Amino acid sequence: MDFTPIINQALSMLWYLIPIAIFTSVIKTPWFKGVAGEFIVNVGAKIFLNKEEYHLIKNVTLPTEDGSTQIDHIIVSKFGVFVVETKNMKGWIFGSPNQKTWTQKIYKHSNKFQNPLHQNYKHSKTLQSLLGLTDTQLFSVIVFVGDSTFKTDMPESVTYGQGYIRFIKSKKIPVLSDSEVKDVTEKIKAGRLTPSFKTNREHVKHVQSIVAEKEKAQHCPKCGGDMILREVKKGQKMGNKFWGCSKFPKCRGVINVT
């Protein structure tokens, strides 16, 4: 019996499944989620903010002393410069303004991620230095998109979906003149690194090196805080090294040096 027709039919069906499988795997990647989140924010800004008053600049990479920092969106207006950080996440979100890391919880699984307020603080300060702006002229905004729910109280600058539009529109006192708005917009475009695959690749490499360094760092087994290399000052073990929690005496977590 000739199985060739059956094999050819099976292969033809398989070719339909391969693109679907590839697409499914791509949409689950952090890269795609980031792109999708930024797209949602871009569309919202274009629809709900008057483009004559609010000037959107996307995907801005600025040079820093130790590498570069990448800002998802900058919105310039006479009411201030808004530095927008996008997070496309689902699940329950736990965190407070002063914590180094926040927690994403999906059913029984928990995942730690950098406090986006701290993350955007560096973005804001880099931009503030470039533009010579005061604290009253620049605002940090965090926008979560996706099926996520805050389980702890958040500052007004941390928003869901189109909530960032309401935050931006809540600023009604002009802090920049029309000429200053034009000057700020031109400075951002002139000071940014040229948008390209190379720029993005080098920034990703820089971020990966930072993450690798953080992963090497010791963390307290009790509270998860940073550890400091200390030395026993007295007793039989005097002179021995150990890792002690930076929050001592509130936390007495210890890791022995091997």
mmCIF file of C-alpha atoms in Angstrom:
data_model
loop_
_atom_site.group_PDB
_atom_site.id
_atom_site.type_symbol
_atom_site.label_atom_id
_atom_site.label_comp_id
_atom_site.label_asym_id
_atom_site.label_seq_id
_atom_site.Cartn_x
_atom_site.Cartn_y
_atom_site.Cartn_z
ATOM 1 C CA MET A 1 0.000 0.000 0.000
ATOM 2 C CA ASP A 2 1.305 3.434 -0.963
ATOM 3 C CA PHE A 3 1.338 5.712 2.115
ATOM 4 C CA THR A 4 2.694 8.709 0.188
ATOM 5 C CA PRO A 5 -0.682 10.536 -0.120
ATOM 6 C CA ILE A 6 -1.320 10.087 3.603
ATOM 7 C CA ILE A 7 2.178 11.324 4.504
ATOM 8 C CA ASN A 8 1.861 14.317 2.174
ATOM 9 C CA GLN A 9 -1.513 15.197 3.697
ATOM 10 C CA ALA A 10 -0.080 14.956 7.225
ATOM 11 C CA LEU A 11 2.864 17.162 6.264
ATOM 12 C CA SER A 12 0.585 19.745 4.695
ATOM 13 C CA MET A 13 -1.406 19.907 7.929
ATOM 14 C CA LEU A 14 1.822 20.187 9.934
ATOM 15 C CA TRP A 15 2.913 23.248 7.953
ATOM 16 C CA TYR A 16 -0.206 25.018 9.166
ATOM 17 C CA LEU A 17 0.580 24.160 12.777
ATOM 18 C CA ILE A 18 4.211 25.336 12.742
ATOM 19 C CA PRO A 19 3.433 29.081 12.292
ATOM 20 C CA ILE A 20 0.741 28.817 14.971
ATOM 21 C CA ALA A 21 3.203 27.193 17.383
ATOM 22 C CA ILE A 22 5.836 29.857 16.656
ATOM 23 C CA PHE A 23 3.329 32.687 17.124
ATOM 24 C CA THR A 24 2.070 31.169 20.392
ATOM 25 C CA SER A 25 5.601 30.903 21.783
ATOM 26 C CA VAL A 26 6.459 34.483 20.728
ATOM 27 C CA ILE A 27 3.432 36.109 22.395
ATOM 28 C CA LYS A 28 4.430 34.504 25.695
ATOM 29 C CA THR A 29 7.885 36.081 25.714
ATOM 30 C CA PRO A 30 8.704 39.107 27.937
ATOM 31 C CA TRP A 31 9.781 40.982 24.787
ATOM 32 C CA PHE A 32 6.361 40.627 23.150
ATOM 33 C CA LYS A 33 4.549 41.530 26.379
ATOM 34 C CA GLY A 34 6.689 44.649 26.643
ATOM 35 C CA VAL A 35 5.997 45.639 23.047
ATOM 36 C CA ALA A 36 2.264 44.991 23.467
ATOM 37 C CA GLY A 37 2.147 47.051 26.658
ATOM 38 C CA GLU A 38 3.966 49.969 25.061
ATOM 39 C CA PHE A 39 1.649 49.795 22.033
ATOM 40 C CA ILE A 40 -1.423 50.093 24.288
ATOM 41 C CA VAL A 41 0.041 53.156 26.013
ATOM 42 C CA ASN A 42 1.021 54.733 22.685
ATOM 43 C CA VAL A 43 -2.486 54.293 21.286
ATOM 44 C CA GLY A 44 -4.057 55.681 24.455
ATOM 45 C CA ALA A 45 -1.847 58.764 24.370
ATOM 46 C CA LYS A 46 -2.642 59.440 20.703
ATOM 47 C CA ILE A 47 -6.402 59.026 21.207
ATOM 48 C CA PHE A 48 -6.970 60.745 24.551
ATOM 49 C CA LEU A 49 -4.280 63.443 24.657
ATOM 50 C CA ASN A 50 -4.450 66.490 22.377
ATOM 51 C CA LYS A 51 -1.354 66.204 20.176
ATOM 52 C CA GLU A 52 -1.183 70.008 19.963
ATOM 53 C CA GLU A 53 -0.625 70.179 23.740
ATOM 54 C CA TYR A 54 1.003 66.823 24.523
ATOM 55 C CA HIS A 55 4.033 65.623 22.562
ATOM 56 C CA LEU A 56 4.743 61.876 22.732
ATOM 57 C CA ILE A 57 8.301 60.595 22.293
ATOM 58 C CA LYS A 58 8.637 56.797 22.319
ATOM 59 C CA ASN A 59 11.422 54.383 23.234
ATOM 60 C CA VAL A 60 14.101 56.872 24.299
ATOM 61 C CA THR A 61 17.551 55.492 25.180
ATOM 62 C CA LEU A 62 19.777 57.973 27.010
ATOM 63 C CA PRO A 63 23.478 57.560 27.788
ATOM 64 C CA THR A 64 24.485 57.365 31.471
ATOM 65 C CA GLU A 65 27.815 57.199 33.297
ATOM 66 C CA ASP A 66 27.613 53.403 33.558
ATOM 67 C CA GLY A 67 25.919 52.597 30.254
ATOM 68 C CA SER A 68 22.424 53.642 29.229
ATOM 69 C CA THR A 69 18.855 53.897 30.454
ATOM 70 C CA GLN A 70 15.773 53.259 28.316
ATOM 71 C CA ILE A 71 12.514 55.158 28.784
ATOM 72 C CA ASP A 72 9.315 53.679 27.352
ATOM 73 C CA HIS A 73 7.483 56.976 26.777
ATOM 74 C CA ILE A 74 8.086 60.658 27.422
ATOM 75 C CA ILE A 75 5.155 63.048 27.142
ATOM 76 C CA VAL A 76 6.066 66.738 27.007
ATOM 77 C CA SER A 77 3.505 69.476 27.677
ATOM 78 C CA LYS A 78 3.223 72.890 29.279
ATOM 79 C CA PHE A 79 1.905 71.049 32.352
ATOM 80 C CA GLY A 80 5.176 69.155 32.758
ATOM 81 C CA VAL A 81 7.302 66.354 31.369
ATOM 82 C CA PHE A 82 5.840 62.902 32.101
ATOM 83 C CA VAL A 83 8.178 59.898 32.237
ATOM 84 C CA VAL A 84 6.024 56.806 31.667
ATOM 85 C CA GLU A 85 7.135 53.263 32.563
ATOM 86 C CA THR A 86 4.936 50.406 31.267
ATOM 87 C CA LYS A 87 4.419 47.034 32.966
ATOM 88 C CA ASN A 88 2.448 44.335 31.118
ATOM 89 C CA MET A 89 1.636 41.867 33.903
ATOM 90 C CA LYS A 90 -1.161 39.709 35.221
ATOM 91 C CA GLY A 91 -2.053 38.381 38.665
ATOM 92 C CA TRP A 92 -2.007 40.093 42.048
ATOM 93 C CA ILE A 93 0.569 42.840 42.622
ATOM 94 C CA PHE A 94 1.940 43.543 46.102
ATOM 95 C CA GLY A 95 4.302 46.403 46.892
ATOM 96 C CA SER A 96 4.954 49.703 48.626
ATOM 97 C CA PRO A 97 6.859 52.809 47.487
ATOM 98 C CA ASN A 98 9.925 52.082 49.640
ATOM 99 C CA GLN A 99 10.376 48.365 48.915
ATOM 100 C CA LYS A 100 13.235 47.400 46.579
ATOM 101 C CA THR A 101 11.171 44.642 44.986
ATOM 102 C CA TRP A 102 7.472 44.066 44.452
ATOM 103 C CA THR A 103 5.706 40.714 44.197
ATOM 104 C CA GLN A 104 3.559 39.287 41.413
ATOM 105 C CA LYS A 105 1.383 36.401 42.565
ATOM 106 C CA ILE A 106 -0.430 34.080 40.150
ATOM 107 C CA TYR A 107 -2.301 31.402 42.091
ATOM 108 C CA LYS A 108 0.381 29.747 44.253
ATOM 109 C CA HIS A 109 3.331 31.076 42.266
ATOM 110 C CA SER A 110 5.135 34.262 43.332
ATOM 111 C CA ASN A 111 7.648 36.294 41.346
ATOM 112 C CA LYS A 112 9.783 39.201 42.535
ATOM 113 C CA PHE A 113 10.399 42.189 40.232
ATOM 114 C CA GLN A 114 12.135 45.525 40.660
ATOM 115 C CA ASN A 115 10.059 48.283 42.236
ATOM 116 C CA PRO A 116 9.018 50.231 39.101
ATOM 117 C CA LEU A 117 9.022 53.483 41.086
ATOM 118 C CA HIS A 118 12.736 52.988 41.790
ATOM 119 C CA GLN A 119 13.324 51.924 38.192
ATOM 120 C CA ASN A 120 11.617 55.028 36.828
ATOM 121 C CA TYR A 121 13.418 57.245 39.353
ATOM 122 C CA LYS A 122 16.695 56.647 37.489
ATOM 123 C CA HIS A 123 14.978 57.378 34.190
ATOM 124 C CA SER A 124 13.526 60.601 35.574
ATOM 125 C CA LYS A 125 16.780 61.822 37.114
ATOM 126 C CA THR A 126 18.746 61.120 33.930
ATOM 127 C CA LEU A 127 16.188 63.076 31.915
ATOM 128 C CA GLN A 128 16.030 65.840 34.515
ATOM 129 C CA SER A 129 19.811 66.256 34.328
ATOM 130 C CA LEU A 130 19.720 66.404 30.526
ATOM 131 C CA LEU A 131 16.944 69.000 30.455
ATOM 132 C CA GLY A 132 17.801 71.041 33.545
ATOM 133 C CA LEU A 133 14.280 70.722 34.946
ATOM 134 C CA THR A 134 13.100 71.089 38.544
ATOM 135 C CA ASP A 135 11.154 68.451 40.506
ATOM 136 C CA THR A 136 7.939 70.424 39.926
ATOM 137 C CA GLN A 137 8.355 70.212 36.144
ATOM 138 C CA LEU A 138 8.844 66.458 35.807
ATOM 139 C CA PHE A 139 6.544 63.594 36.817
ATOM 140 C CA SER A 140 7.121 59.839 37.052
ATOM 141 C CA VAL A 141 4.166 57.683 35.971
ATOM 142 C CA ILE A 142 3.839 53.881 36.163
ATOM 143 C CA VAL A 143 1.132 52.194 34.088
ATOM 144 C CA PHE A 144 0.190 48.514 34.454
ATOM 145 C CA VAL A 145 -1.576 46.913 31.503
ATOM 146 C CA GLY A 146 -2.883 43.367 31.376
ATOM 147 C CA ASP A 147 -5.035 41.446 33.827
ATOM 148 C CA SER A 148 -3.414 42.579 37.075
ATOM 149 C CA THR A 149 -4.852 43.748 40.395
ATOM 150 C CA PHE A 150 -3.173 45.804 43.102
ATOM 151 C CA LYS A 151 -3.510 44.140 46.502
ATOM 152 C CA THR A 152 -1.777 46.937 48.391
ATOM 153 C CA ASP A 153 -2.355 50.685 48.309
ATOM 154 C CA MET A 154 -0.474 52.396 45.506
ATOM 155 C CA PRO A 155 0.547 56.054 45.002
ATOM 156 C CA GLU A 156 -1.550 58.048 42.536
ATOM 157 C CA SER A 157 1.298 57.893 40.006
ATOM 158 C CA VAL A 158 0.955 54.076 39.787
ATOM 159 C CA THR A 159 -2.031 53.361 37.550
ATOM 160 C CA TYR A 160 -3.994 50.751 35.606
ATOM 161 C CA GLY A 161 -4.610 50.934 31.862
ATOM 162 C CA GLN A 162 -5.760 54.407 30.839
ATOM 163 C CA GLY A 163 -5.425 55.656 34.419
ATOM 164 C CA TYR A 164 -2.168 57.311 33.414
ATOM 165 C CA ILE A 165 -4.185 59.596 31.120
ATOM 166 C CA ARG A 166 -6.238 60.772 34.106
ATOM 167 C CA PHE A 167 -3.041 61.334 36.099
ATOM 168 C CA ILE A 168 -1.512 63.427 33.306
ATOM 169 C CA LYS A 169 -4.691 65.457 32.825
ATOM 170 C CA SER A 170 -4.889 66.065 36.585
ATOM 171 C CA LYS A 171 -1.883 68.372 36.243
ATOM 172 C CA LYS A 172 -3.542 71.639 35.235
ATOM 173 C CA ILE A 173 -1.011 74.274 36.302
ATOM 174 C CA PRO A 174 1.391 75.284 33.489
ATOM 175 C CA VAL A 175 5.040 74.837 34.496
ATOM 176 C CA LEU A 176 6.626 75.310 31.055
ATOM 177 C CA SER A 177 6.129 78.002 28.429
ATOM 178 C CA ASP A 178 5.422 77.124 24.796
ATOM 179 C CA SER A 179 9.016 77.915 23.873
ATOM 180 C CA GLU A 180 10.301 75.740 26.735
ATOM 181 C CA VAL A 181 8.110 72.844 25.573
ATOM 182 C CA LYS A 182 9.646 73.125 22.104
ATOM 183 C CA ASP A 183 13.171 73.389 23.562
ATOM 184 C CA VAL A 184 12.654 70.351 25.829
ATOM 185 C CA THR A 185 11.314 68.251 22.948
ATOM 186 C CA GLU A 186 14.294 69.158 20.758
ATOM 187 C CA LYS A 187 16.788 68.433 23.555
ATOM 188 C CA ILE A 188 15.330 64.956 24.108
ATOM 189 C CA LYS A 189 15.532 64.124 20.413
ATOM 190 C CA ALA A 190 19.080 65.477 20.200
ATOM 191 C CA GLY A 191 20.290 63.796 23.410
ATOM 192 C CA ARG A 192 18.868 60.336 22.789
ATOM 193 C CA LEU A 193 20.922 57.573 21.260
ATOM 194 C CA THR A 194 19.932 56.868 17.658
ATOM 195 C CA PRO A 195 17.025 54.367 17.700
ATOM 196 C CA SER A 196 18.369 51.195 16.126
ATOM 197 C CA PHE A 197 18.774 47.464 16.652
ATOM 198 C CA LYS A 198 22.368 48.094 17.788
ATOM 199 C CA THR A 199 21.304 50.652 20.408
ATOM 200 C CA ASN A 200 18.658 48.302 21.768
ATOM 201 C CA ARG A 201 21.043 45.329 21.774
ATOM 202 C CA GLU A 202 23.713 47.260 23.695
ATOM 203 C CA HIS A 203 21.157 48.476 26.231
ATOM 204 C CA VAL A 204 19.845 44.927 26.761
ATOM 205 C CA LYS A 205 23.429 43.738 27.266
ATOM 206 C CA HIS A 206 23.949 46.464 29.875
ATOM 207 C CA VAL A 207 20.755 45.485 31.720
ATOM 208 C CA GLN A 208 21.737 41.815 31.645
ATOM 209 C CA SER A 209 25.097 42.641 33.234
ATOM 210 C CA ILE A 210 23.317 44.542 36.036
ATOM 211 C CA VAL A 211 20.945 41.617 36.620
ATOM 212 C CA ALA A 212 23.889 39.190 36.706
ATOM 213 C CA GLU A 213 25.650 41.311 39.335
ATOM 214 C CA LYS A 214 22.495 41.430 41.456
ATOM 215 C CA GLU A 215 22.083 37.666 41.212
ATOM 216 C CA LYS A 216 25.626 37.247 42.555
ATOM 217 C CA ALA A 217 24.847 39.448 45.553
ATOM 218 C CA GLN A 218 23.958 37.803 48.853
ATOM 219 C CA HIS A 219 20.394 38.160 50.094
ATOM 220 C CA CYS A 220 19.166 37.700 53.640
ATOM 221 C CA PRO A 221 17.564 34.262 54.163
ATOM 222 C CA LYS A 222 15.069 35.812 56.585
ATOM 223 C CA CYS A 223 13.893 39.079 55.015
ATOM 224 C CA GLY A 224 15.420 39.040 51.518
ATOM 225 C CA GLY A 225 17.367 42.263 52.152
ATOM 226 C CA ASP A 226 20.958 43.018 51.165
ATOM 227 C CA MET A 227 23.782 41.371 53.092
ATOM 228 C CA ILE A 228 26.981 43.039 54.306
ATOM 229 C CA LEU A 229 30.300 41.233 54.798
ATOM 230 C CA ARG A 230 31.122 41.521 58.498
ATOM 231 C CA GLU A 231 33.788 40.258 60.877
ATOM 232 C CA VAL A 232 33.428 38.641 64.316
ATOM 233 C CA LYS A 233 34.925 41.116 66.805
ATOM 234 C CA LYS A 234 35.324 38.884 69.860
ATOM 235 C CA GLY A 235 35.137 35.321 71.152
ATOM 236 C CA GLN A 236 36.608 32.112 69.812
ATOM 237 C CA LYS A 237 35.591 32.986 66.246
ATOM 238 C CA MET A 238 37.132 36.482 66.335
ATOM 239 C CA GLY A 239 38.364 37.494 62.884
ATOM 240 C CA ASN A 240 36.046 35.122 61.056
ATOM 241 C CA LYS A 241 34.011 36.605 58.185
ATOM 242 C CA PHE A 242 30.248 36.246 57.781
ATOM 243 C CA TRP A 243 27.415 37.836 55.834
ATOM 244 C CA GLY A 244 25.061 39.814 58.097
ATOM 245 C CA CYS A 245 21.755 41.441 57.186
ATOM 246 C CA SER A 246 21.990 45.162 56.423
ATOM 247 C CA LYS A 247 18.832 45.651 58.514
ATOM 248 C CA PHE A 248 20.544 44.469 61.725
ATOM 249 C CA PRO A 249 19.480 44.646 64.571
ATOM 250 C CA LYS A 250 15.902 44.611 63.226
ATOM 251 C CA CYS A 251 16.788 41.466 61.278
ATOM 252 C CA ARG A 252 19.495 39.042 62.420
ATOM 253 C CA GLY A 253 19.830 36.950 59.265
ATOM 254 C CA VAL A 254 23.324 35.441 58.849
ATOM 255 C CA ILE A 255 25.133 33.476 56.124
ATOM 256 C CA ASN A 256 28.446 31.861 56.947
ATOM 257 C CA VAL A 257 31.383 32.499 54.622
ATOM 258 C CA THR A 258 32.598 29.178 53.214
#
